[in-house]
mmCIF file of C-alpha atoms and ligand atoms in Angstrom:
data_model
loop_
_atom_site.group_PDB
_atom_site.id
_atom_site.type_symbol
_atom_site.label_atom_id
_atom_site.label_comp_id
_atom_site.label_asym_id
_atom_site.label_seq_id
_atom_site.Cartn_x
_atom_site.Cartn_y
_atom_site.Cartn_z
ATOM 1 C CA UNK D 1 191.660 165.535 253.027
ATOM 2 C CA UNK D 2 193.721 163.142 255.098
ATOM 3 C CA UNK D 3 197.483 163.492 254.842
ATOM 4 C CA UNK D 4 199.699 160.825 253.360
ATOM 5 C CA UNK D 5 199.677 157.464 255.057
ATOM 6 C CA UNK D 6 203.034 157.360 256.778
ATOM 7 C CA UNK D 7 202.710 153.591 257.138
ATOM 8 C CA UNK D 8 202.911 153.261 253.350
ATOM 9 C CA UNK D 9 206.436 153.497 252.038
ATOM 10 C CA UNK D 10 207.064 153.972 248.319
ATOM 11 C CA UNK D 11 210.487 153.580 246.742
ATOM 12 C CA UNK D 12 211.737 153.986 243.196
ATOM 13 C CA UNK D 13 214.980 154.688 241.380
ATOM 14 C CA UNK D 14 215.850 156.439 238.154
ATOM 15 C CA UNK D 15 219.120 156.402 236.234
ATOM 16 C CA UNK D 16 221.022 159.613 235.562
ATOM 17 C CA UNK D 17 222.028 158.405 232.123
ATOM 18 C CA UNK D 18 221.368 160.414 229.006
ATOM 19 C CA UNK D 19 218.389 162.684 228.883
ATOM 20 C CA UNK D 20 215.154 161.725 230.538
ATOM 21 C CA UNK D 21 212.293 161.206 228.126
ATOM 22 C CA UNK D 22 208.521 161.191 227.907
ATOM 23 C CA UNK D 23 208.404 157.456 228.744
ATOM 24 C CA UNK D 24 210.286 158.102 231.994
ATOM 25 C CA UNK D 25 208.040 161.050 232.709
ATOM 26 C CA UNK D 26 204.772 159.197 232.158
ATOM 27 C CA UNK D 27 205.816 155.764 233.430
ATOM 28 C CA UNK D 28 207.810 156.894 236.448
ATOM 29 C CA UNK D 29 208.396 160.568 237.338
ATOM 30 C CA UNK D 30 204.764 161.773 237.264
ATOM 31 C CA UNK D 31 203.827 158.810 239.429
ATOM 32 C CA UNK D 32 206.545 159.566 241.973
ATOM 33 C CA UNK D 33 205.041 163.029 242.303
ATOM 34 C CA UNK D 34 201.540 161.634 242.725
ATOM 35 C CA UNK D 35 202.694 159.091 245.310
ATOM 36 C CA UNK D 36 203.822 161.833 247.702
ATOM 37 C CA UNK D 37 200.117 162.306 248.448
ATOM 38 C CA UNK D 38 199.701 158.687 249.463
ATOM 39 C CA UNK D 39 202.685 157.819 251.586
ATOM 40 C CA UNK D 40 206.331 158.299 252.422
ATOM 41 C CA UNK D 41 208.197 158.551 249.119
ATOM 42 C CA UNK D 42 211.855 157.626 248.827
ATOM 43 C CA UNK D 43 213.384 158.386 245.427
ATOM 44 C CA UNK D 44 216.894 157.533 244.415
ATOM 45 C CA UNK D 45 219.009 158.684 241.512
ATOM 46 C CA UNK D 46 220.818 155.480 240.777
ATOM 47 C CA UNK D 47 224.267 156.487 239.577
ATOM 48 C CA UNK D 48 225.695 153.056 240.412
ATOM 49 C CA UNK D 49 223.241 151.419 238.033
ATOM 50 C CA UNK D 50 224.373 153.823 235.342
ATOM 51 C CA UNK D 51 227.927 152.444 235.455
ATOM 52 C CA UNK D 52 226.778 149.037 234.188
ATOM 53 C CA UNK D 53 226.914 150.146 230.539
ATOM 54 C CA UNK D 54 229.510 152.264 228.742
ATOM 55 C CA UNK D 55 229.463 155.867 230.015
ATOM 56 C CA UNK D 56 231.557 159.018 230.422
ATOM 57 C CA UNK D 57 232.427 159.888 234.060
ATOM 58 C CA UNK D 58 232.203 163.678 233.628
ATOM 59 C CA UNK D 59 228.896 163.346 231.832
ATOM 60 C CA UNK D 60 227.475 161.146 234.565
ATOM 61 C CA UNK D 61 227.936 163.981 237.070
ATOM 62 C CA UNK D 62 226.193 166.467 234.753
ATOM 63 C CA UNK D 63 223.312 164.125 234.102
ATOM 64 C CA UNK D 64 222.922 163.504 237.792
ATOM 65 C CA UNK D 65 222.226 167.195 238.331
ATOM 66 C CA UNK D 66 219.948 167.268 235.277
ATOM 67 C CA UNK D 67 217.912 164.385 236.642
ATOM 68 C CA UNK D 68 217.729 165.848 240.154
ATOM 69 C CA UNK D 69 216.512 169.166 238.756
ATOM 70 C CA UNK D 70 213.926 167.438 236.540
ATOM 71 C CA UNK D 71 212.539 165.500 239.488
ATOM 72 C CA UNK D 72 212.167 168.630 241.607
ATOM 73 C CA UNK D 73 210.781 170.622 238.669
ATOM 74 C CA UNK D 74 208.219 167.859 238.123
ATOM 75 C CA UNK D 75 206.975 168.313 241.666
ATOM 76 C CA UNK D 76 209.031 166.163 244.028
ATOM 77 C CA UNK D 77 209.226 168.144 247.239
ATOM 78 C CA UNK D 78 212.409 167.294 249.137
ATOM 79 C CA UNK D 79 210.794 168.370 252.386
ATOM 80 C CA UNK D 80 208.011 165.830 251.910
ATOM 81 C CA UNK D 81 209.969 162.952 250.390
ATOM 82 C CA UNK D 82 213.508 161.620 250.540
ATOM 83 C CA UNK D 83 215.451 162.372 247.364
ATOM 84 C CA UNK D 84 219.033 161.130 247.271
ATOM 85 C CA UNK D 85 221.957 159.840 245.213
ATOM 86 C CA UNK D 86 222.494 156.092 245.438
ATOM 87 C CA UNK D 87 226.278 156.205 245.779
ATOM 88 C CA UNK D 88 225.979 158.465 248.860
ATOM 89 C CA UNK D 89 224.524 155.548 250.808
ATOM 90 C CA UNK D 90 227.052 152.689 250.672
ATOM 91 C CA UNK D 91 224.594 150.329 252.345
ATOM 92 C CA UNK D 92 223.217 149.739 248.831
ATOM 93 C CA UNK D 93 226.410 148.100 247.637
ATOM 94 C CA UNK D 94 226.991 146.027 250.743
ATOM 95 C CA UNK D 95 223.449 144.681 250.680
ATOM 96 C CA UNK D 96 223.887 143.844 246.989
ATOM 97 C CA UNK D 97 226.745 141.549 247.877
ATOM 98 C CA UNK D 98 224.883 139.924 250.746
ATOM 99 C CA UNK D 99 221.754 139.378 248.625
ATOM 100 C CA UNK D 100 223.768 137.893 245.785
ATOM 101 C CA UNK D 101 224.048 134.791 247.967
ATOM 102 C CA UNK D 102 220.287 134.251 247.723
ATOM 103 C CA UNK D 103 219.956 135.171 244.030
ATOM 104 C CA UNK D 104 219.873 132.516 241.348
ATOM 105 C CA UNK D 105 222.480 133.057 238.655
ATOM 106 C CA UNK D 106 220.425 131.452 235.859
ATOM 107 C CA UNK D 107 217.547 133.810 236.570
ATOM 108 C CA UNK D 108 219.840 136.834 236.203
ATOM 109 C CA UNK D 109 221.085 135.511 232.885
ATOM 110 C CA UNK D 110 217.523 135.148 231.621
ATOM 111 C CA UNK D 111 216.409 138.696 232.503
ATOM 112 C CA UNK D 112 215.157 140.549 229.416
ATOM 113 C CA UNK D 113 217.038 143.702 230.265
ATOM 114 C CA UNK D 114 220.323 141.812 230.626
ATOM 115 C CA UNK D 115 219.785 140.055 227.325
ATOM 116 C CA UNK D 116 218.800 143.210 225.453
ATOM 117 C CA UNK D 117 221.450 145.487 226.925
ATOM 118 C CA UNK D 118 224.260 142.953 226.620
ATOM 119 C CA UNK D 119 223.553 142.671 222.901
ATOM 120 C CA UNK D 120 223.943 146.441 222.610
ATOM 121 C CA UNK D 121 227.369 146.531 224.341
ATOM 122 C CA UNK D 122 230.159 146.678 221.820
ATOM 123 C CA UNK D 123 233.256 146.387 223.969
ATOM 124 C CA UNK D 124 232.354 144.767 227.237
ATOM 125 C CA UNK D 125 229.370 143.015 228.740
ATOM 126 C CA UNK D 126 230.121 143.793 232.378
ATOM 127 C CA UNK D 127 229.314 141.624 235.368
ATOM 128 C CA UNK D 128 227.632 144.772 236.683
ATOM 129 C CA UNK D 129 225.019 144.496 233.955
ATOM 130 C CA UNK D 130 224.242 140.962 235.120
ATOM 131 C CA UNK D 131 224.072 142.063 238.773
ATOM 132 C CA UNK D 132 221.927 145.122 238.027
ATOM 133 C CA UNK D 133 218.747 143.461 239.347
ATOM 134 C CA UNK D 134 220.469 142.477 242.628
ATOM 135 C CA UNK D 135 221.504 146.103 243.188
ATOM 136 C CA UNK D 136 217.926 147.088 242.405
ATOM 137 C CA UNK D 137 216.660 144.526 244.923
ATOM 138 C CA UNK D 138 219.009 146.003 247.528
ATOM 139 C CA UNK D 139 217.782 149.539 246.706
ATOM 140 C CA UNK D 140 214.198 148.666 247.537
ATOM 141 C CA UNK D 141 214.636 146.052 250.276
ATOM 142 C CA UNK D 142 216.886 148.356 252.336
ATOM 143 C CA UNK D 143 213.902 150.650 252.902
ATOM 144 C CA UNK D 144 211.361 147.896 253.547
ATOM 145 C CA UNK D 145 209.237 149.633 250.916
ATOM 146 C CA UNK D 146 205.691 148.458 250.253
ATOM 147 C CA UNK D 147 205.331 149.784 246.728
ATOM 148 C CA UNK D 148 207.619 150.286 243.767
ATOM 149 C CA UNK D 149 206.219 152.528 241.012
ATOM 150 C CA UNK D 150 207.968 151.510 237.768
ATOM 151 C CA UNK D 151 207.308 151.145 234.077
ATOM 152 C CA UNK D 152 206.366 147.816 232.581
ATOM 153 C CA UNK D 153 209.971 147.041 231.584
ATOM 154 C CA UNK D 154 210.887 146.737 235.276
ATOM 155 C CA UNK D 155 208.169 144.207 236.131
ATOM 156 C CA UNK D 156 210.602 141.322 235.846
ATOM 157 C CA UNK D 157 213.120 142.979 238.153
ATOM 158 C CA UNK D 158 210.498 143.613 240.813
ATOM 159 C CA UNK D 159 209.419 139.959 240.568
ATOM 160 C CA UNK D 160 213.024 138.965 241.112
ATOM 161 C CA UNK D 161 213.429 141.194 244.173
ATOM 162 C CA UNK D 162 210.271 139.700 245.658
ATOM 163 C CA UNK D 163 211.784 136.236 245.280
ATOM 164 C CA UNK D 164 215.123 137.400 246.696
ATOM 165 C CA UNK D 165 213.330 138.769 249.781
ATOM 166 C CA UNK D 166 211.320 135.564 250.165
ATOM 167 C CA UNK D 167 214.407 133.392 249.815
ATOM 168 C CA UNK D 168 216.299 135.506 252.328
ATOM 169 C CA UNK D 169 213.407 135.295 254.790
ATOM 170 C CA UNK D 170 213.131 131.524 254.376
ATOM 171 C CA UNK D 171 216.860 130.880 254.580
ATOM 172 C CA UNK D 172 217.886 133.310 257.323
ATOM 173 C CA UNK D 173 214.800 134.553 259.168
ATOM 174 C CA UNK D 174 212.873 131.335 259.790
ATOM 175 C CA UNK D 175 210.116 132.519 257.434
ATOM 176 C CA UNK D 176 209.528 135.786 259.299
ATOM 177 C CA UNK D 177 209.089 138.759 256.889
ATOM 178 C CA UNK D 178 212.367 140.353 257.921
ATOM 179 C CA UNK D 179 212.796 141.798 254.445
ATOM 180 C CA UNK D 180 209.463 143.145 253.302
ATOM 181 C CA UNK D 181 208.243 141.662 250.013
ATOM 182 C CA UNK D 182 207.312 144.748 247.943
ATOM 183 C CA UNK D 183 204.577 145.117 245.329
ATOM 184 C CA UNK D 184 205.173 146.691 241.982
ATOM 185 C CA UNK D 185 202.851 149.440 240.909
ATOM 186 C CA UNK D 186 202.567 149.530 237.152
ATOM 187 C CA UNK D 187 199.892 151.769 235.609
ATOM 188 C CA UNK D 188 197.328 150.454 233.139
ATOM 189 C CA UNK D 189 197.990 153.272 230.699
ATOM 190 C CA UNK D 190 201.445 154.680 229.983
ATOM 191 C CA UNK D 191 203.506 151.852 231.466
ATOM 192 C CA UNK D 192 205.323 151.318 228.206
ATOM 193 C CA UNK D 193 205.631 154.349 225.959
ATOM 194 C CA UNK D 194 207.098 153.249 222.647
ATOM 195 C CA UNK D 195 209.774 154.835 220.470
ATOM 196 C CA UNK D 196 208.027 157.041 217.905
ATOM 197 C CA UNK D 197 210.220 155.757 215.098
ATOM 198 C CA UNK D 198 210.059 152.110 216.153
ATOM 199 C CA UNK D 199 206.819 151.526 218.021
ATOM 200 C CA UNK D 200 207.772 147.919 218.760
ATOM 201 C CA UNK D 201 210.574 149.073 221.112
ATOM 202 C CA UNK D 202 210.150 151.081 224.285
ATOM 203 C CA UNK D 203 211.306 154.683 224.377
ATOM 204 C CA UNK D 204 214.701 154.375 226.060
ATOM 205 C CA UNK D 205 217.495 156.486 227.463
ATOM 206 C CA UNK D 206 220.404 154.420 226.222
ATOM 207 C CA UNK D 207 219.025 152.696 223.115
ATOM 208 C CA UNK D 208 216.388 153.944 220.733
ATOM 209 C CA UNK D 209 216.361 156.627 218.116
ATOM 210 C CA UNK D 210 216.896 160.340 218.662
ATOM 211 C CA UNK D 211 214.002 161.171 216.340
ATOM 212 C CA UNK D 212 211.732 158.697 218.099
ATOM 213 C CA UNK D 213 212.473 159.941 221.626
ATOM 214 C CA UNK D 214 210.750 163.008 223.071
ATOM 215 C CA UNK D 215 212.930 164.402 225.838
ATOM 216 C CA UNK D 216 211.391 166.118 228.837
ATOM 217 C CA UNK D 217 213.444 169.206 228.004
ATOM 218 C CA UNK D 218 212.829 169.264 224.247
ATOM 219 C CA UNK D 219 211.728 172.614 222.818
ATOM 220 C CA UNK D 220 208.078 172.730 221.673
ATOM 221 C CA UNK D 221 209.202 172.836 218.021
ATOM 222 C CA UNK D 222 211.277 169.667 218.433
ATOM 223 C CA UNK D 223 208.419 167.900 220.203
ATOM 224 C CA UNK D 224 206.067 168.820 217.391
ATOM 225 C CA UNK D 225 208.488 167.652 214.719
ATOM 226 C CA UNK D 226 209.125 164.308 216.391
ATOM 227 C CA UNK D 227 205.463 163.592 216.972
ATOM 228 C CA UNK D 228 204.433 164.675 213.486
ATOM 229 C CA UNK D 229 206.984 162.310 211.970
ATOM 230 C CA UNK D 230 206.006 159.383 214.207
ATOM 231 C CA UNK D 231 205.719 156.082 212.370
ATOM 232 C CA UNK D 232 202.080 155.079 212.141
ATOM 233 C CA UNK D 233 200.433 152.187 210.397
ATOM 234 C CA UNK D 234 198.506 151.732 207.225
ATOM 235 C CA UNK D 235 194.836 152.671 207.416
ATOM 236 C CA UNK D 236 193.303 155.709 209.043
ATOM 237 C CA UNK D 237 191.215 154.427 211.910
ATOM 238 C CA UNK D 238 192.140 155.954 215.253
ATOM 239 C CA UNK D 239 191.783 152.873 217.430
ATOM 240 C CA UNK D 240 194.144 150.861 219.584
ATOM 241 C CA UNK D 241 194.984 147.435 218.293
ATOM 242 C CA UNK D 242 197.899 145.036 218.465
ATOM 243 C CA UNK D 243 198.559 145.386 214.738
ATOM 244 C CA UNK D 244 198.679 149.192 215.042
ATOM 245 C CA UNK D 245 201.492 149.788 217.551
ATOM 246 C CA UNK D 246 202.282 153.320 216.326
ATOM 247 C CA UNK D 247 198.707 154.592 216.539
ATOM 248 C CA UNK D 248 198.096 152.780 219.826
ATOM 249 C CA UNK D 249 201.173 154.465 221.302
ATOM 250 C CA UNK D 250 199.989 157.923 220.206
ATOM 251 C CA UNK D 251 196.540 157.293 221.681
ATOM 252 C CA UNK D 252 198.071 156.310 225.034
ATOM 253 C CA UNK D 253 200.347 159.343 225.051
ATOM 254 C CA UNK D 254 197.430 161.646 224.263
ATOM 255 C CA UNK D 255 195.298 160.036 226.978
ATOM 256 C CA UNK D 256 197.942 160.609 229.659
ATOM 257 C CA UNK D 257 199.034 164.054 228.485
ATOM 258 C CA UNK D 258 195.439 165.312 228.389
ATOM 259 C CA UNK D 259 194.381 163.572 231.633
ATOM 260 C CA UNK D 260 191.872 161.487 229.702
ATOM 261 C CA UNK D 261 191.541 157.790 228.873
ATOM 262 C CA UNK D 262 192.377 155.912 225.659
ATOM 263 C CA UNK D 263 188.703 155.083 225.115
ATOM 264 C CA UNK D 264 187.702 158.749 225.456
ATOM 265 C CA UNK D 265 190.482 159.774 223.059
ATOM 266 C CA UNK D 266 189.249 157.240 220.492
ATOM 267 C CA UNK D 267 185.681 158.511 220.862
ATOM 268 C CA UNK D 268 186.745 162.137 220.539
ATOM 269 C CA UNK D 269 188.799 161.465 217.428
ATOM 270 C CA UNK D 270 186.278 159.155 215.759
ATOM 271 C CA UNK D 271 185.428 161.878 213.244
ATOM 272 C CA UNK D 272 189.024 163.003 212.665
ATOM 273 C CA UNK D 273 190.341 163.160 209.121
ATOM 274 C CA UNK D 274 193.227 160.822 209.740
ATOM 275 C CA UNK D 275 196.489 160.380 211.563
ATOM 276 C CA UNK D 276 197.476 164.000 210.889
ATOM 277 C CA UNK D 277 194.728 165.164 213.260
ATOM 278 C CA UNK D 278 195.790 162.627 215.865
ATOM 279 C CA UNK D 279 199.417 163.748 215.674
ATOM 280 C CA UNK D 280 198.507 167.420 215.942
ATOM 281 C CA UNK D 281 196.425 166.710 219.046
ATOM 282 C CA UNK D 282 199.238 164.633 220.598
ATOM 283 C CA UNK D 283 201.852 167.291 219.907
ATOM 284 C CA UNK D 284 199.742 170.073 221.455
ATOM 285 C CA UNK D 285 198.941 167.961 224.518
ATOM 286 C CA UNK D 286 202.545 166.870 225.122
ATOM 287 C CA UNK D 287 203.859 170.425 224.754
ATOM 288 C CA UNK D 288 201.352 171.593 227.364
ATOM 289 C CA UNK D 289 202.039 168.597 229.600
ATOM 290 C CA UNK D 290 205.786 169.215 229.762
ATOM 291 C CA UNK D 291 205.668 173.030 229.852
ATOM 292 C CA UNK D 292 205.437 173.466 233.652
ATOM 293 C CA UNK D 293 208.469 171.223 234.235
ATOM 294 C CA UNK D 294 210.449 173.024 231.557
ATOM 295 C CA UNK D 295 209.595 176.397 233.097
ATOM 296 C CA UNK D 296 210.817 175.412 236.552
ATOM 297 C CA UNK D 297 213.860 173.445 235.411
ATOM 298 C CA UNK D 298 216.281 176.221 234.408
ATOM 299 C CA UNK D 299 216.579 177.970 237.769
ATOM 300 C CA UNK D 300 216.826 174.686 239.654
ATOM 301 C CA UNK D 301 219.541 173.284 237.372
ATOM 302 C CA UNK D 302 221.603 176.480 237.580
ATOM 303 C CA UNK D 303 222.190 176.114 241.320
ATOM 304 C CA UNK D 304 224.305 172.980 241.739
ATOM 305 C CA UNK D 305 225.117 173.837 245.357
ATOM 306 C CA UNK D 306 221.443 173.848 246.196
ATOM 307 C CA UNK D 307 220.990 170.500 244.406
ATOM 308 C CA UNK D 308 223.917 169.057 246.373
ATOM 309 C CA UNK D 309 222.361 170.305 249.599
ATOM 310 C CA UNK D 310 219.080 168.569 248.762
ATOM 311 C CA UNK D 311 220.906 165.343 247.925
ATOM 312 C CA UNK D 312 223.026 165.454 251.086
ATOM 313 C CA UNK D 313 219.993 165.947 253.275
ATOM 314 C CA UNK D 314 218.195 163.124 251.458
ATOM 315 C CA UNK D 315 221.193 160.806 251.832
ATOM 316 C CA UNK D 316 221.401 161.390 255.591
ATOM 317 C CA UNK D 317 217.721 160.554 256.002
ATOM 318 C CA UNK D 318 217.937 157.560 253.673
ATOM 319 C CA UNK D 319 220.988 156.198 255.423
ATOM 320 C CA UNK D 320 219.311 156.347 258.814
ATOM 321 C CA UNK D 321 216.768 153.820 257.475
ATOM 322 C CA UNK D 322 219.157 151.772 255.347
ATOM 323 C CA UNK D 323 221.717 151.277 258.113
ATOM 324 C CA UNK D 324 219.123 149.668 260.361
ATOM 325 C CA UNK D 325 218.060 147.162 257.718
ATOM 326 C CA UNK D 326 221.635 146.338 256.823
ATOM 327 C CA UNK D 327 222.477 145.794 260.494
ATOM 328 C CA UNK D 328 219.595 143.318 260.719
ATOM 329 C CA UNK D 329 220.655 141.514 257.547
ATOM 330 C CA UNK D 330 224.224 141.145 258.801
ATOM 331 C CA UNK D 331 222.944 139.860 262.115
ATOM 332 C CA UNK D 332 220.630 137.275 260.540
ATOM 333 C CA UNK D 333 223.340 136.146 258.109
ATOM 334 C CA UNK D 334 225.934 135.754 260.839
ATOM 335 C CA UNK D 335 228.214 138.314 259.216
ATOM 336 C CA UNK D 336 230.378 140.654 261.314
ATOM 337 C CA UNK D 337 230.793 141.008 265.022
ATOM 338 C CA UNK D 338 227.789 139.571 266.911
ATOM 339 C CA UNK D 339 225.328 142.233 268.002
ATOM 340 C CA UNK D 340 227.471 144.901 266.422
ATOM 341 C CA UNK D 341 226.299 144.734 262.846
ATOM 342 C CA UNK D 342 225.788 147.862 260.803
ATOM 343 C CA UNK D 343 227.930 150.947 260.574
ATOM 344 C CA UNK D 344 228.668 152.364 263.980
ATOM 345 C CA UNK D 345 231.154 154.711 265.471
ATOM 346 C CA UNK D 346 233.899 152.738 267.279
ATOM 347 C CA UNK D 347 232.638 153.971 270.641
ATOM 348 C CA UNK D 348 229.198 152.601 269.893
ATOM 349 C CA UNK D 349 230.294 149.058 269.191
ATOM 350 C CA UNK D 350 229.355 147.855 272.653
ATOM 351 C CA UNK D 351 225.880 149.424 272.684
ATOM 352 C CA UNK D 352 222.834 147.214 272.182
ATOM 353 C CA UNK D 353 220.094 147.060 269.538
ATOM 354 C CA UNK D 354 219.621 149.492 266.652
ATOM 355 C CA UNK D 355 222.361 151.202 264.753
ATOM 356 C CA UNK D 356 223.448 154.702 264.001
ATOM 357 C CA UNK D 357 224.711 156.340 260.923
ATOM 358 C CA UNK D 358 228.285 157.317 260.373
ATOM 359 C CA UNK D 359 229.272 159.153 257.247
HETATM 360 P P1 ATP R 401 217.447 152.520 229.737
HETATM 361 O O1 ATP R 401 216.601 152.287 228.526
HETATM 362 O O2 ATP R 401 218.832 152.856 229.476
HETATM 363 O O3 ATP R 401 217.285 151.418 230.772
HETATM 364 P P2 ATP R 401 215.363 154.039 230.755
HETATM 365 O O4 ATP R 401 214.823 154.983 229.764
HETATM 366 O O5 ATP R 401 214.660 152.743 230.977
HETATM 367 O O6 ATP R 401 216.875 153.792 230.438
HETATM 368 P P3 ATP R 401 215.585 154.222 233.598
HETATM 369 O O7 ATP R 401 216.218 155.240 234.445
HETATM 370 O O8 ATP R 401 216.188 152.852 233.504
HETATM 371 O O9 ATP R 401 215.450 154.827 232.140
HETATM 372 O O10 ATP R 401 214.071 154.054 234.054
HETATM 373 C C1 ATP R 401 213.446 154.908 234.993
HETATM 374 C C2 ATP R 401 211.984 154.547 235.092
HETATM 375 O O11 ATP R 401 211.319 154.869 233.877
HETATM 376 C C3 ATP R 401 211.715 153.066 235.351
HETATM 377 O O12 ATP R 401 210.664 152.957 236.295
HETATM 378 C C4 ATP R 401 211.264 152.553 234.015
HETATM 379 O O13 ATP R 401 210.404 151.438 234.136
HETATM 380 C C5 ATP R 401 210.533 153.760 233.456
HETATM 381 N N1 ATP R 401 210.511 153.744 231.999
HETATM 382 C C6 ATP R 401 211.608 153.676 231.196
HETATM 383 N N2 ATP R 401 211.248 153.703 229.896
HETATM 384 C C7 ATP R 401 209.889 153.778 229.882
HETATM 385 C C8 ATP R 401 208.926 153.826 228.833
HETATM 386 N N3 ATP R 401 209.288 153.807 227.557
HETATM 387 N N4 ATP R 401 207.616 153.908 229.173
HETATM 388 C C9 ATP R 401 207.219 153.935 230.470
HETATM 389 N N5 ATP R 401 208.084 153.878 231.511
HETATM 390 C C10 ATP R 401 209.407 153.802 231.225
HETATM 391 MG MG1 MG R 402 215.694 151.232 232.192
#
């Protein structure tokens, strides 16, 4: 089999908030792992995004290690991809500021995520929450990534970053594709796993119900309990339909967790006795699906020094790419000393094209 196409660059970010759940696993993490076979994967644990809603500083650090260990346990191989912490590469924040000049304020205010999450904030709706999609645009555009694997909830943000790149290119690069316009990659099945207790809302890290959220690290007994008490709908037919969000969600979960398709799941369960059979099948499949990650997680999480070493190595490799893009953006925008954009050592300021990394 041919190796991954090094010309194809794939970027995605995941927040180290709370505990990562089955929706994250199906909609994002499992697809990061798969994408390592197709191209150069760059995966970022976005701690700066996590500061846009209320959070505890000490907990953020813990969750960052949890998330790093989950990603590696799921199959990300730091020698094959770049895995790093967002705040280790300050180019992300500088590019956010620069891109904010080509981002339409009204569009940010209309973003679904901003509207939903601002309603949930009790004390403060931060400007950071509004700027979240600009930071996300910077994350991806810095790496000139072709593809962004995300869940369906992030579709709108990827559309925005495409427009930001296009506007930048039109305004500052004479229409040349200086910033690459990325494509989102949203799967047909599993792009929006719903909360088991409220199947009209997506399973979520920061909102959503405890009982309706299956965490990647939940014990088998807890997984079984949550799935068996999932809210279903009246009737007993095991078929997807818009008026049966609970059953449709369970069918999708079963399809992904058993490497099947929703249509095959419906056919297989056509003779089932009711939703009890469906739930039992879903619980067994999800327990088996998450078991390998759970087995590998403990040892990885216990060694924080090793996790830091992985993140430091990833950050150095990420920054080597990011610094070059940022240098170009500064140059095109007329920001900073001419020909000396980017982060350079003082003794490199007179050298010509390209840029080097200083940490
Ligand atoms: P929050 O709800 O606080 O935003 P989150 O659960 O969405 O947290 P993120 O770190 O923001 O977690 O998302 C990481 C990735 O997981 C994104 O690509 C997102 O689209 C995807 N994702 C999140 N929830 C789901 C879900 N319920 N189903 C499928 N994919 C999801
Ligand atoms: Mg999210």
